[in-house]
PDB file of C-alpha atoms in Angstrom:
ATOM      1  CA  UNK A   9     127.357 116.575 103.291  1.00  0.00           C
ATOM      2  CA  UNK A  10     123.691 116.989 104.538  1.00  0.00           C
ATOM      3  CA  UNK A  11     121.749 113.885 105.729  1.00  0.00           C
ATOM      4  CA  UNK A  12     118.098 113.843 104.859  1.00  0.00           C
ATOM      5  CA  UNK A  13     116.369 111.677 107.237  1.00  0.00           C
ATOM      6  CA  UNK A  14     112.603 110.352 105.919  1.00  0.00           C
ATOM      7  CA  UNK A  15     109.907 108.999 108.115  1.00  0.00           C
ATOM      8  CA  UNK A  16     106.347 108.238 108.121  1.00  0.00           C
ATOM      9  CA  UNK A  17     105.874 105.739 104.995  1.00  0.00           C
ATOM     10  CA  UNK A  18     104.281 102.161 106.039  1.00  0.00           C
ATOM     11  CA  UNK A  19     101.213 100.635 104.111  1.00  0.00           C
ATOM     12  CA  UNK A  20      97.739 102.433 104.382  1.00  0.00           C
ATOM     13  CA  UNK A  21      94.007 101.439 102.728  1.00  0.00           C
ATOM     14  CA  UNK A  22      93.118 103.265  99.767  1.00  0.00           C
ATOM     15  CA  UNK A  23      91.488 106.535 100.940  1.00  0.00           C
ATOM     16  CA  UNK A  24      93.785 106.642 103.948  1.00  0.00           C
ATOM     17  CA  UNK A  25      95.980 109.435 105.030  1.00  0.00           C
ATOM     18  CA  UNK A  26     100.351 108.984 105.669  1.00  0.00           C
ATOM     19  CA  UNK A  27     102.386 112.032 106.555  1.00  0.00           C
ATOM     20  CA  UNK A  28     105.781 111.842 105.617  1.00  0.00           C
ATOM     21  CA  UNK A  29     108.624 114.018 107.247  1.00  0.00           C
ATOM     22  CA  UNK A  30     111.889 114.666 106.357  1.00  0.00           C
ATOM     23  CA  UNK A  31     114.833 116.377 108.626  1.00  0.00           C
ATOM     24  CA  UNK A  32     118.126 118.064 106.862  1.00  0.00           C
ATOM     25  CA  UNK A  33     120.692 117.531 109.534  1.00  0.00           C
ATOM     26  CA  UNK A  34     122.768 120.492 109.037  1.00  0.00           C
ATOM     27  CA  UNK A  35     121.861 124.107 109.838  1.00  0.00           C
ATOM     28  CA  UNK A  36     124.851 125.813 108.168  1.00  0.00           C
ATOM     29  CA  UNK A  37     123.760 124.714 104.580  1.00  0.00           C
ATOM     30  CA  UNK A  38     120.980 127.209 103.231  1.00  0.00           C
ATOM     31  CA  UNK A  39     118.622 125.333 101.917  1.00  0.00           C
ATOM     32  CA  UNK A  40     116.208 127.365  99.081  1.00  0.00           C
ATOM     33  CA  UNK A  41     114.008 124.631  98.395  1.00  0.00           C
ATOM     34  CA  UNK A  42     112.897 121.077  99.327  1.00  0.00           C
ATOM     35  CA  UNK A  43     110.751 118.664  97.360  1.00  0.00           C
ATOM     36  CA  UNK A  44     108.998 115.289  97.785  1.00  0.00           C
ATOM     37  CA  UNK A  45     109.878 112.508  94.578  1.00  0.00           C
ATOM     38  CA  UNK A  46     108.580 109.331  93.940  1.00  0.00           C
ATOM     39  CA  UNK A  47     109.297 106.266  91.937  1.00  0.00           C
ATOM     40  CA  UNK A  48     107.119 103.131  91.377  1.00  0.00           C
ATOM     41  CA  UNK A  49     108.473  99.565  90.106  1.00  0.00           C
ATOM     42  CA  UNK A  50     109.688 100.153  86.646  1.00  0.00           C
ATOM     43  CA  UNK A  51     108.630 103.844  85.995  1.00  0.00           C
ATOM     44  CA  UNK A  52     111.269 107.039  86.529  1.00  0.00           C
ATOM     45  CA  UNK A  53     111.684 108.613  89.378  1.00  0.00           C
ATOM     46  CA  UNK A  54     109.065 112.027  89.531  1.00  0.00           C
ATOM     47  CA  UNK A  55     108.253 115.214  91.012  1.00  0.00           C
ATOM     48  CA  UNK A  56     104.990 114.514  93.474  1.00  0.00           C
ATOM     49  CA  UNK A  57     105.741 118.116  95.172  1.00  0.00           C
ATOM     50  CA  UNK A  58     108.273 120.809  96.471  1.00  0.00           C
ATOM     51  CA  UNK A  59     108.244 124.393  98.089  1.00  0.00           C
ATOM     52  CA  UNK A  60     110.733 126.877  98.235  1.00  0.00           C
ATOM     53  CA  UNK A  61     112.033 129.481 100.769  1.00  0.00           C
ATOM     54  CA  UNK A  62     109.559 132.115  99.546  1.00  0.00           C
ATOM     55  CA  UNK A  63     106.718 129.535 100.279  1.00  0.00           C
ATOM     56  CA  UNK A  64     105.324 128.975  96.994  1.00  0.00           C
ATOM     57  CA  UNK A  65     104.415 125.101  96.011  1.00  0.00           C
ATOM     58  CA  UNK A  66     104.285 123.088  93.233  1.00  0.00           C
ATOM     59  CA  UNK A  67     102.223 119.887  93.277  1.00  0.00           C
ATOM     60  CA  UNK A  68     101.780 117.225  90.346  1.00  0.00           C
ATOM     61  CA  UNK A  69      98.819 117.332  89.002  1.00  0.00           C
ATOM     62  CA  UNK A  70      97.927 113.647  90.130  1.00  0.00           C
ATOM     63  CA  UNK A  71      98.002 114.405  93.583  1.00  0.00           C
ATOM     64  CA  UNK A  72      96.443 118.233  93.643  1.00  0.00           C
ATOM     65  CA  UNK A  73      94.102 118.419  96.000  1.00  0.00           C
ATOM     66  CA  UNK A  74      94.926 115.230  98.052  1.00  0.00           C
ATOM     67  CA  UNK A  75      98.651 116.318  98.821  1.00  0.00           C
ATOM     68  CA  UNK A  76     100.074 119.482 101.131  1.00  0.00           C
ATOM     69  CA  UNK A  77     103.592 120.015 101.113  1.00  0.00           C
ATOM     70  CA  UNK A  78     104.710 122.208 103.756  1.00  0.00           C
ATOM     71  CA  UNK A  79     108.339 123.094 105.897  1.00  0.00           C
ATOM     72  CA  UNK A  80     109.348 124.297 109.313  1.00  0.00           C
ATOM     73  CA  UNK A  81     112.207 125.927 108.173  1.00  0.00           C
ATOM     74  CA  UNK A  82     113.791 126.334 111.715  1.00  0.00           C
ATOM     75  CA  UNK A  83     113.622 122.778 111.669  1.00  0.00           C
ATOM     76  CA  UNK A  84     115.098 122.806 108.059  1.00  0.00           C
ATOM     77  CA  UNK A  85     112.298 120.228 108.340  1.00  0.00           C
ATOM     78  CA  UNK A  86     109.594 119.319 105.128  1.00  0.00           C
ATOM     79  CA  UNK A  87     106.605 117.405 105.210  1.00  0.00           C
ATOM     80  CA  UNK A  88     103.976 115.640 103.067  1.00  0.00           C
ATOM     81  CA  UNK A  89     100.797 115.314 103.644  1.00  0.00           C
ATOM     82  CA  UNK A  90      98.789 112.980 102.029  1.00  0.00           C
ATOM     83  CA  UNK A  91      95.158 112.417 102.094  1.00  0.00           C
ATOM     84  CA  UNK A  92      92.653 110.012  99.882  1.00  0.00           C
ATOM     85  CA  UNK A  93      95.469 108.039  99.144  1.00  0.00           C
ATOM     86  CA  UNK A  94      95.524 105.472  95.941  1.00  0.00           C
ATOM     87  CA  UNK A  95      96.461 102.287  94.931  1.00  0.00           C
ATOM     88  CA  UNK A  96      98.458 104.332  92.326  1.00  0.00           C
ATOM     89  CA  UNK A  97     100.635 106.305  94.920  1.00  0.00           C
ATOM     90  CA  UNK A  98     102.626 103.177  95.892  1.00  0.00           C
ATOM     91  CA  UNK A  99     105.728 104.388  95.764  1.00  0.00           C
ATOM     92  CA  UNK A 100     109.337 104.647  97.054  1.00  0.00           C
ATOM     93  CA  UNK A 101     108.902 108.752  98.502  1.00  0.00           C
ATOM     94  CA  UNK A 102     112.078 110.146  98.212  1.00  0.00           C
ATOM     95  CA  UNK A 103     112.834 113.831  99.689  1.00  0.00           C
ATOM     96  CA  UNK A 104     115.223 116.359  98.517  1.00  0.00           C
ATOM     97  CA  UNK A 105     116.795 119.616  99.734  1.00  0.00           C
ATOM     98  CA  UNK A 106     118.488 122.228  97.319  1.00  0.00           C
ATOM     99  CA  UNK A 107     120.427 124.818  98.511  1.00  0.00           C
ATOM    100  CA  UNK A 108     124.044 126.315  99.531  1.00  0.00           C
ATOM    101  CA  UNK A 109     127.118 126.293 102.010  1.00  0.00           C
ATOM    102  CA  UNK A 110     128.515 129.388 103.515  1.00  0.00           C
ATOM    103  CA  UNK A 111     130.333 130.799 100.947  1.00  0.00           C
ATOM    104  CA  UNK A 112     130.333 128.994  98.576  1.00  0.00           C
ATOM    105  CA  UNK A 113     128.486 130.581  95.276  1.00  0.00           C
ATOM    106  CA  UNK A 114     127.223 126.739  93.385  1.00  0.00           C
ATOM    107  CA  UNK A 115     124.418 125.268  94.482  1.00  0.00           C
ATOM    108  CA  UNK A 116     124.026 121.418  95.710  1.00  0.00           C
ATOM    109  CA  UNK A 117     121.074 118.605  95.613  1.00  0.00           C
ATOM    110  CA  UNK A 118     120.988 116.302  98.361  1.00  0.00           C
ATOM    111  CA  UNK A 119     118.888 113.293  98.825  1.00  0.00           C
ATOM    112  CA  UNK A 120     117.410 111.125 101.412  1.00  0.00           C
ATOM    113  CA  UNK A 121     117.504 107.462 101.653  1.00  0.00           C
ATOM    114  CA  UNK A 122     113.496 107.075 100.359  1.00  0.00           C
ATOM    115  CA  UNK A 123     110.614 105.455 102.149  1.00  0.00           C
ATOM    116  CA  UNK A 124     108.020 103.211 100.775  1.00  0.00           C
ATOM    117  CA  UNK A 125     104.451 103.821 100.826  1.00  0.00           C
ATOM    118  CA  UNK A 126     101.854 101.261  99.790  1.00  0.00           C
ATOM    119  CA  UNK A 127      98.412 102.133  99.254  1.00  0.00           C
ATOM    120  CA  UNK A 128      96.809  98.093  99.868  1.00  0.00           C
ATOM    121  CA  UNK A 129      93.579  96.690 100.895  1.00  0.00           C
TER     122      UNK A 129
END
């Protein structure tokens, strides 16, 4: 089992900046990719932004340009950073890490716990 560990949430003004983190706790499991989720009060959980082992991103297209996803992967370590934030982006942030355990050929999704972010004045 891998424990995600999130920190960073807490409640902001609209146009303020949050940086999330989020630590995998074990080193064995390769992890390929890692991704940043959301979910607001009554709406489905969705993809705000992830990055892979190769480095390449994918961002939502509500928060290009405001959002940077990045990873210290000898830290097996991801972060979000968020800029110009909105009233919209109040969210529960949930991280995720997908990858694999020594020989073993499936591949396995673990989440963190979540951490809110409110975007107030």
């Amino acid at each position: 089992q891998v424990q995600l560990v999130e920190s960073g949430g807490g409640l902001v003004q609209p146009g303020g900046s949050l940086r999330l983190s989020c630590a995998a706790s074990e080193s064995i499991f390769s992890i390929n990719a890692m991704g940043w989720y959301r979910q607001a009060p009554g709406k489905q959980r969705e993809l705000v932004a992830s990055t892979t082992s190769g480095d390449s991103t994918n961002y939502a297209d509500s928060v290009k340009g405001r959002f940077t996803i990045s990873r210290e992967n000898a830290k097996n370590t991801v972060y979000l950073q968020m800029n110009s934030l909105k009233p919209e982006d109040t969210a529960v942030y949930y991280c995720n890490a997908l990858g694999r355990w020594p020989g073993d050929f499936s591949s396995y999704v673990y989440w963190g716990q979540g951490t809110q972010v409110t975007v107030s004045s």
